[in-house]
Coordinates of C-alpha atoms and ligand atoms in Angstrom, one line a residue:
M1 CA 78.6 123.5 12.2
K2 CA 81.6 123.8 10.3
R3 CA 84.7 125.9 11.4
T4 CA 88.0 126.4 10.5
I5 CA 90.8 124.8 12.7
N6 CA 94.0 127.1 12.4
L7 CA 97.3 125.5 12.6
G8 CA 100.6 126.5 13.8
L9 CA 103.7 124.8 12.0
I10 CA 107.2 124.8 13.8
G11 CA 109.8 123.3 11.9
F12 CA 109.5 123.7 8.1
G13 CA 112.0 121.3 7.0
T14 CA 111.7 118.1 4.7
V15 CA 108.8 116.5 6.9
G16 CA 106.9 120.1 7.4
E17 CA 107.3 120.8 3.7
G18 CA 105.5 116.9 3.3
V19 CA 102.6 117.8 5.8
V20 CA 102.4 121.4 3.8
K21 CA 102.1 119.4 0.7
L22 CA 99.5 116.7 1.5
L23 CA 97.4 119.1 3.4
K24 CA 96.9 121.0 0.0
K25 CA 97.0 117.4 -2.3
N26 CA 93.8 116.0 0.2
A27 CA 92.5 119.3 0.6
S28 CA 89.0 117.6 -0.2
V29 CA 89.5 114.0 1.4
I30 CA 90.7 115.9 4.9
E31 CA 87.6 118.2 4.9
R32 CA 85.5 115.3 4.4
K33 CA 87.0 112.7 7.1
S34 CA 87.6 115.7 9.6
G35 CA 84.4 117.3 9.2
T36 CA 86.3 120.8 8.9
R37 CA 88.0 123.1 7.4
V38 CA 91.7 123.1 8.3
R39 CA 94.4 125.7 7.7
I40 CA 97.9 126.5 7.9
A41 CA 97.7 129.8 10.2
R42 CA 101.3 129.8 10.8
I43 CA 104.5 128.3 10.0
C44 CA 107.6 128.7 12.2
D45 CA 111.3 127.9 11.0
K46 CA 114.6 129.7 12.5
N47 CA 116.1 129.9 8.7
P48 CA 114.2 132.3 7.2
R49 CA 115.4 130.9 3.3
R50 CA 112.8 128.5 3.9
A51 CA 110.0 131.0 3.2
G52 CA 111.1 130.4 0.0
A53 CA 108.9 127.2 -0.5
L54 CA 105.5 128.9 0.7
N55 CA 104.3 130.2 -2.9
K56 CA 104.9 126.5 -4.7
Y57 CA 101.9 125.6 -2.0
G58 CA 100.1 129.1 -2.5
L59 CA 100.7 130.0 0.8
S60 CA 101.3 133.8 1.0
R61 CA 104.9 134.9 2.4
D62 CA 103.0 136.6 5.8
V63 CA 102.5 133.2 7.2
F64 CA 106.1 132.7 7.9
T65 CA 107.8 133.6 10.9
T66 CA 111.3 133.0 12.4
K67 CA 109.9 134.2 16.0
I68 CA 108.6 130.9 18.2
N69 CA 106.0 133.4 20.2
E70 CA 104.3 134.3 17.1
V71 CA 103.2 130.7 16.7
I72 CA 102.8 129.9 20.5
N73 CA 101.2 133.2 21.8
D74 CA 98.6 133.3 19.2
D75 CA 95.1 132.7 20.3
N76 CA 93.7 131.6 16.8
I77 CA 95.8 128.4 16.8
D78 CA 94.4 125.5 17.6
I79 CA 96.9 122.9 16.9
V80 CA 100.8 123.1 16.9
I81 CA 102.6 120.9 15.0
E82 CA 106.4 120.3 16.2
L83 CA 108.5 119.1 13.9
I84 CA 111.5 121.0 14.9
G85 CA 112.9 117.3 16.5
G86 CA 115.7 117.1 19.6
C87 CA 115.0 117.8 23.4
E88 CA 115.6 121.3 23.6
P89 CA 114.2 123.6 22.4
A90 CA 111.5 121.7 21.3
R91 CA 110.7 120.6 25.3
K92 CA 110.3 124.2 26.1
Y93 CA 108.3 125.3 23.0
M94 CA 106.1 122.0 23.6
L95 CA 105.1 122.9 27.1
E96 CA 104.6 126.5 26.6
A97 CA 101.9 125.2 23.6
I98 CA 100.3 123.0 26.3
R99 CA 100.1 125.7 28.7
K100 CA 98.6 127.8 26.3
G101 CA 95.8 125.3 25.4
R102 CA 96.9 124.7 22.1
H103 CA 96.5 120.9 21.1
I104 CA 100.1 119.3 19.4
V105 CA 100.8 116.9 16.7
T106 CA 104.6 116.1 16.9
A107 CA 106.9 113.5 15.4
N108 CA 109.7 114.2 17.9
K109 CA 110.7 110.6 19.4
A110 CA 113.6 111.8 21.5
L111 CA 111.9 114.4 23.5
L112 CA 108.9 111.6 23.9
A113 CA 111.2 109.2 25.0
E114 CA 113.0 111.3 27.5
H115 CA 110.2 113.3 28.8
W116 CA 106.9 111.3 28.3
S117 CA 105.4 111.5 31.8
E118 CA 106.2 115.1 32.2
I119 CA 104.7 115.9 28.5
F120 CA 101.7 113.9 29.2
S121 CA 100.9 115.5 32.7
E122 CA 101.2 118.9 31.5
A123 CA 98.6 117.8 28.7
D124 CA 96.1 116.2 31.1
K125 CA 96.6 119.1 33.4
H126 CA 95.4 121.7 30.8
K127 CA 93.0 119.2 29.0
V128 CA 94.7 119.4 26.1
L129 CA 95.9 116.4 23.4
V130 CA 99.3 115.4 22.4
Y131 CA 99.3 113.3 18.7
I132 CA 102.1 111.4 18.3
E133 CA 101.7 109.0 15.3
A134 CA 104.8 110.3 13.4
S135 CA 107.3 109.5 16.1
V136 CA 107.2 105.6 15.6
C137 CA 107.3 104.1 12.1
S138 CA 106.4 107.1 10.3
G139 CA 103.9 106.2 8.1
I140 CA 102.9 102.9 9.8
P141 CA 99.7 103.7 12.3
I142 CA 101.0 101.8 15.2
I143 CA 100.7 104.4 17.7
Q144 CA 96.9 104.3 17.2
S145 CA 96.5 100.6 16.6
L146 CA 98.3 100.1 20.1
N147 CA 96.1 102.7 21.9
E148 CA 92.9 102.1 20.4
G149 CA 92.3 99.4 17.8
L150 CA 94.4 96.5 20.5
S151 CA 93.2 98.2 23.2
A152 CA 91.3 95.2 24.7
N153 CA 94.5 92.7 24.5
K154 CA 97.2 91.8 26.8
I155 CA 100.3 92.2 25.0
K156 CA 102.3 89.6 25.3
S157 CA 105.4 90.7 22.7
I158 CA 105.9 93.3 20.5
L159 CA 109.3 92.7 17.7
G160 CA 109.8 95.8 15.8
I161 CA 112.1 96.7 13.1
L162 CA 111.8 100.3 13.9
N163 CA 114.9 101.6 12.1
G164 CA 115.3 102.0 8.7
T165 CA 118.6 103.0 8.3
T166 CA 119.9 99.9 10.2
N167 CA 117.6 97.6 8.3
Y168 CA 119.1 99.2 5.2
I169 CA 122.6 98.6 5.9
L170 CA 121.9 94.8 7.3
T171 CA 119.9 94.2 3.9
K172 CA 122.9 95.4 1.9
M173 CA 125.4 93.9 4.1
S174 CA 123.5 90.8 3.6
K175 CA 122.4 90.4 0.0
E176 CA 125.1 92.1 -2.0
R177 CA 128.0 91.9 0.3
M178 CA 128.1 95.8 0.8
D179 CA 130.7 96.7 3.2
F180 CA 129.0 98.6 6.7
A181 CA 130.6 102.0 5.4
S182 CA 129.1 101.9 1.9
A183 CA 125.7 100.9 3.1
L184 CA 125.9 103.9 5.7
M185 CA 127.2 106.2 3.1
E186 CA 123.8 105.5 1.1
A187 CA 121.2 105.5 3.8
K188 CA 122.5 108.9 4.4
K189 CA 122.3 109.9 0.7
Y190 CA 118.2 108.8 0.5
G191 CA 117.9 110.8 3.9
F192 CA 116.8 107.8 5.9
A193 CA 119.6 108.5 8.4
E194 CA 119.0 111.0 11.4
T195 CA 121.3 114.3 11.4
D196 CA 123.4 112.1 13.9
A197 CA 123.8 108.8 12.4
S198 CA 125.4 107.5 15.1
L199 CA 121.8 107.3 16.6
D200 CA 120.9 104.8 14.2
V201 CA 124.0 102.8 14.4
N202 CA 124.2 102.7 17.8
G203 CA 120.2 101.7 18.4
M204 CA 119.0 104.4 20.3
D205 CA 116.7 105.8 18.0
A206 CA 115.3 102.2 18.1
V207 CA 115.4 102.6 21.8
N208 CA 113.4 105.7 21.6
K209 CA 110.9 104.1 19.2
L210 CA 110.6 101.2 21.5
V211 CA 110.1 103.3 24.4
I212 CA 107.0 105.1 23.3
L213 CA 105.6 102.0 22.3
G214 CA 105.9 100.1 25.6
S215 CA 104.5 103.3 26.8
V216 CA 101.4 103.4 24.9
T217 CA 101.1 99.8 25.8
F218 CA 101.2 99.6 29.5
G219 CA 100.0 103.6 30.1
A220 CA 103.0 103.9 31.8
H221 CA 106.4 105.8 30.9
I222 CA 109.3 102.9 30.2
K223 CA 112.6 104.8 31.4
L224 CA 115.2 104.8 29.0
S225 CA 117.5 103.4 31.4
D226 CA 115.1 100.5 31.4
V227 CA 115.9 99.2 27.7
Y228 CA 118.8 97.1 27.5
C229 CA 121.0 98.5 23.7
E230 CA 123.3 97.2 21.5
G231 CA 124.0 98.9 17.9
I232 CA 124.9 97.2 14.8
E233 CA 128.7 98.9 14.6
N234 CA 130.5 95.2 15.9
I235 CA 128.2 93.1 13.3
M236 CA 130.7 91.4 10.9
Q237 CA 129.9 90.3 7.6
E238 CA 130.9 86.5 8.3
D239 CA 128.5 85.9 10.9
I240 CA 125.7 87.2 9.0
E241 CA 126.9 84.7 6.4
Y242 CA 127.5 81.4 8.5
A243 CA 124.1 82.2 10.5
Y244 CA 122.2 82.1 6.6
N245 CA 123.9 79.6 5.2
E246 CA 124.8 77.3 7.6
F247 CA 121.6 78.0 10.2
G248 CA 118.7 79.5 7.8
Y249 CA 118.8 82.7 10.0
V250 CA 118.8 86.2 9.0
L251 CA 120.4 89.4 10.9
K252 CA 118.1 92.1 12.3
L253 CA 118.5 95.0 14.5
L254 CA 115.4 94.0 16.4
A255 CA 113.4 96.0 19.5
I256 CA 111.8 93.6 21.7
L257 CA 109.6 94.2 24.1
K258 CA 108.1 90.9 25.9
N259 CA 105.5 90.8 29.4
N260 CA 105.2 87.8 31.3
G261 CA 102.9 89.1 33.6
K262 CA 105.3 89.4 36.0
A263 CA 108.1 91.8 34.9
I264 CA 108.6 93.3 31.0
D265 CA 111.7 92.4 28.9
V266 CA 113.0 95.7 26.9
R267 CA 116.1 95.4 24.7
V268 CA 117.5 96.6 21.3
H269 CA 120.1 94.8 19.9
P270 CA 121.3 92.2 16.6
A271 CA 118.7 89.3 16.8
L272 CA 119.3 86.3 14.1
V273 CA 115.6 85.6 13.0
P274 CA 114.3 82.1 11.4
G275 CA 114.6 82.7 7.1
G276 CA 110.7 81.5 7.0
H277 CA 109.8 84.0 9.6
L278 CA 107.5 87.2 8.1
L279 CA 110.3 90.0 9.9
S280 CA 112.9 88.1 8.3
S281 CA 111.8 89.2 4.6
V282 CA 111.6 93.0 5.6
D283 CA 114.4 94.7 4.1
N284 CA 115.8 98.0 3.0
E285 CA 114.6 101.1 4.9
Y286 CA 111.3 99.3 5.4
N287 CA 110.1 99.0 9.2
A288 CA 107.5 96.3 10.5
V289 CA 106.1 95.8 13.9
Y290 CA 105.1 92.2 14.8
I291 CA 102.7 91.8 17.5
E292 CA 101.3 89.4 19.9
G293 CA 98.1 89.9 21.5
D294 CA 96.3 87.8 23.9
A295 CA 92.7 87.7 22.5
V296 CA 94.0 88.7 18.5
G297 CA 97.1 86.5 18.4
E298 CA 99.6 87.6 16.1
M299 CA 100.1 90.3 13.7
M300 CA 102.3 92.3 11.5
F301 CA 102.9 95.9 10.8
F302 CA 104.6 96.8 7.6
G303 CA 105.2 100.0 5.3
K304 CA 107.8 103.0 5.6
G305 CA 109.6 104.1 8.6
A306 CA 111.0 107.4 7.2
G307 CA 110.6 110.3 4.6
E308 CA 108.6 113.0 3.7
M309 CA 105.5 111.9 2.8
P310 CA 104.8 108.9 5.1
A311 CA 106.0 111.0 7.4
A312 CA 103.4 113.4 6.4
S313 CA 100.8 110.8 6.3
A314 CA 101.0 110.3 10.1
V315 CA 101.2 113.8 10.8
V316 CA 97.9 115.0 8.8
S317 CA 96.3 111.9 9.9
D318 CA 96.7 113.2 13.6
I319 CA 95.5 116.5 12.8
I320 CA 92.2 115.2 11.1
Y321 CA 91.7 113.5 14.4
L322 CA 91.8 116.4 16.6
S323 CA 90.0 118.5 14.1
K324 CA 87.5 116.4 14.3
N325 CA 87.3 116.9 18.3
I326 CA 88.0 120.1 18.1
N327 CA 84.7 120.8 15.6
N328 CA 82.9 118.7 18.1
D329 CA 83.9 120.7 21.2
I330 CA 85.3 117.1 22.6
A331 CA 89.1 117.6 22.2
G332 CA 90.7 117.2 25.7
R333 CA 87.7 115.9 27.7
A334 CA 89.5 112.5 27.8
P335 CA 93.3 112.3 27.2
Y336 CA 94.4 110.4 23.8
I337 CA 97.2 108.5 25.8
I338 CA 97.1 107.1 28.9
C339 CA 99.8 108.0 31.1
N340 CA 99.9 107.0 35.1
S341 CA 102.9 108.6 36.3
E342 CA 102.7 106.5 39.8
K343 CA 102.7 103.1 37.8
K344 CA 106.3 101.3 37.9
L345 CA 106.8 98.5 35.8
K346 CA 109.1 95.7 37.0
V347 CA 112.2 95.2 34.4
M348 CA 113.6 92.1 33.4
N349 CA 117.8 92.2 33.8
I350 CA 119.8 91.1 30.8
K351 CA 121.3 88.7 32.6
D352 CA 117.5 86.7 33.2
I353 CA 116.5 86.6 29.6
R354 CA 116.3 83.1 28.0
A355 CA 116.9 83.1 24.4
K356 CA 118.7 80.4 21.8
Y357 CA 122.3 81.8 21.0
Y358 CA 124.6 82.1 17.7
I359 CA 128.1 81.9 19.1
R360 CA 131.4 82.1 17.0
I361 CA 134.7 81.1 18.5
S362 CA 137.9 81.4 17.2
S363 CA 140.4 78.6 18.3
V364 CA 143.2 76.6 17.0
D365 CA 142.0 73.4 14.9
R366 CA 143.3 70.9 17.4
P367 CA 142.1 67.7 18.6
G368 CA 140.3 68.1 22.2
V369 CA 139.1 71.5 21.5
L370 CA 135.4 71.0 20.9
S371 CA 135.0 68.4 24.0
R372 CA 136.9 71.4 26.1
V373 CA 134.4 74.0 24.7
S374 CA 131.3 72.0 25.2
G375 CA 132.5 71.2 28.6
V376 CA 132.5 74.7 29.6
L377 CA 129.2 75.3 27.9
G378 CA 128.0 72.3 29.9
E379 CA 129.1 73.1 33.2
H380 CA 127.2 76.5 32.9
N381 CA 123.7 75.1 31.7
V382 CA 124.5 75.9 27.9
S383 CA 123.0 73.0 25.9
I384 CA 124.3 72.7 22.1
A385 CA 121.8 72.4 19.3
S386 CA 124.2 72.2 16.4
V387 CA 128.2 73.0 15.5
Y388 CA 129.8 73.8 12.6
Q389 CA 133.2 74.2 11.7
V390 CA 135.2 75.7 9.2
A391 CA 138.0 73.9 8.0
Q392 CA 141.4 74.9 8.7
G393 CA 142.6 77.3 5.8
K394 CA 146.3 78.1 7.0
P395 CA 148.9 76.5 9.0
R396 CA 148.2 76.9 12.5
G397 CA 145.6 79.4 12.1
D398 CA 142.6 79.7 14.0
V399 CA 139.5 78.3 12.9
P400 CA 136.0 79.7 13.8
I401 CA 133.5 77.2 15.3
I402 CA 130.0 78.2 15.1
M403 CA 127.2 76.9 17.3
V404 CA 123.8 77.2 17.9
T405 CA 122.7 76.5 21.5
H406 CA 119.2 75.6 23.0
I407 CA 117.4 78.1 25.3
A408 CA 119.6 79.2 27.7
R409 CA 119.9 82.0 30.4
E410 CA 122.1 84.9 29.3
G411 CA 123.7 85.3 32.1
D412 CA 125.2 81.5 32.3
I413 CA 125.9 82.1 28.5
K414 CA 128.1 85.2 29.3
K415 CA 129.7 83.7 31.8
A416 CA 130.6 80.4 30.2
L417 CA 132.2 82.5 26.7
S418 CA 134.0 84.3 29.2
K419 CA 135.7 81.3 30.6
I420 CA 136.3 79.6 26.9
D421 CA 138.1 83.2 26.3
R422 CA 140.4 82.4 28.5
L423 CA 141.4 78.9 27.2
S424 CA 144.3 78.8 25.9
M425 CA 143.4 77.4 22.4
V426 CA 141.0 80.2 22.1
G427 CA 141.8 83.2 20.1
K428 CA 139.9 86.1 19.6
K429 CA 136.9 87.0 21.7
S430 CA 134.0 85.4 20.6
I431 CA 130.8 86.3 19.3
L432 CA 127.4 86.2 20.7
I433 CA 124.0 86.8 18.8
R434 CA 120.7 86.5 20.4
I435 CA 118.2 83.9 18.4
E436 CA 114.8 85.4 18.5
E437 CA 112.2 82.6 17.4
P438 CA 108.9 84.1 17.7
N439 CA 106.4 81.8 19.8
E440 CA 108.9 79.8 21.8
Ligands
LIG501 N1 116.7 107.9 11.3 C1 115.4 106.9 11.0 C2 115.5 105.7 10.6 C3 114.2 108.0 10.4 O1 116.4 105.3 9.8 O2 114.6 104.9 10.9 C4 112.9 107.8 10.6 O3 112.5 107.8 12.2

């Protein structure tokens, strides 16, 4: 029998409006796929002016409220869709809704990354489901793929371009020589950036998303503090250009998760990828996730990771899965996301990772510099693969010496660079950028 599934939407901003738009536009597809009728029963937003958009979608003004309890306490509501973002009060509202037996759809990456175990434990206890597709890479169905489609695999690695804003900035810097500030301003103008854009730039948005992907993959919470993070604030145009022009590498902000069977390596930082690698061609605000599973091999997901309709696509697909399960009286009999709060994951220290490195040293141009620098690197077990030195421009000015190393241990190369930076012939602090060569 076909019943009507009642939705309670919290947050009627860009994504909320996109969800309402898509539910109306694709109503017949949604009914066919879910086997039910899906209806917006309530929309809650603290800004009463947002009710003005309702008549565009044929919804009555009575659907709208500014009082959260009129959604959470309404026993007719089957699914609460949380789209307000941020940890509080979203966490409080979500836990209350779970305790009332409502199923949840959320796009809230910050809340999930921080309170993963609490939310999923509470959902298990109350036999409700929490669906989270829109929290990572918006329209790309990466949660469902890791949770279900690839669940037969041991995941060896995930390399993700998970933040559209920083990818937009780096693309504009690389391809148009646009300066950082102007590129960021454009990303804000197009609506890719977070309300607080420092979360994009400092890598935290990508960290939140990586925590979610990793926690789905391992069935246990990867804590935020387990993830090493560097943003793109200190990236300089000249390194983007030397890396590409002299060595063929493209700079990306990568979210990296690797599993060697003993410990996991989880980090977000700028990284150079070979110009021929698929990830190097992911430009502008696009996101991509490159996965290697032991059975399936390598694959890449690509698409829009931000924006009204890509996010709505993910939220509405969650609504469809949930509605189908509710209609068949099976929603909550088994959890969707497995979260084992007892499971402890061993996380690798950044000092112990092994990679190739791009280093730029600023030095006076005089005999013996290269041998001194390479001597220090050698003493620390760092072997040089190639070197490029720019000819001296002005008398006695520093010149950049750029090196790409063979695979080395991060702790070793950091020690070597700190020694190099103390040499009298070396000027400014050296630059280090990790190189990520998939399959190495
Ligand atoms: N600020 C985010 C980004 C939006 O740039 O990717 C989508 O999560």
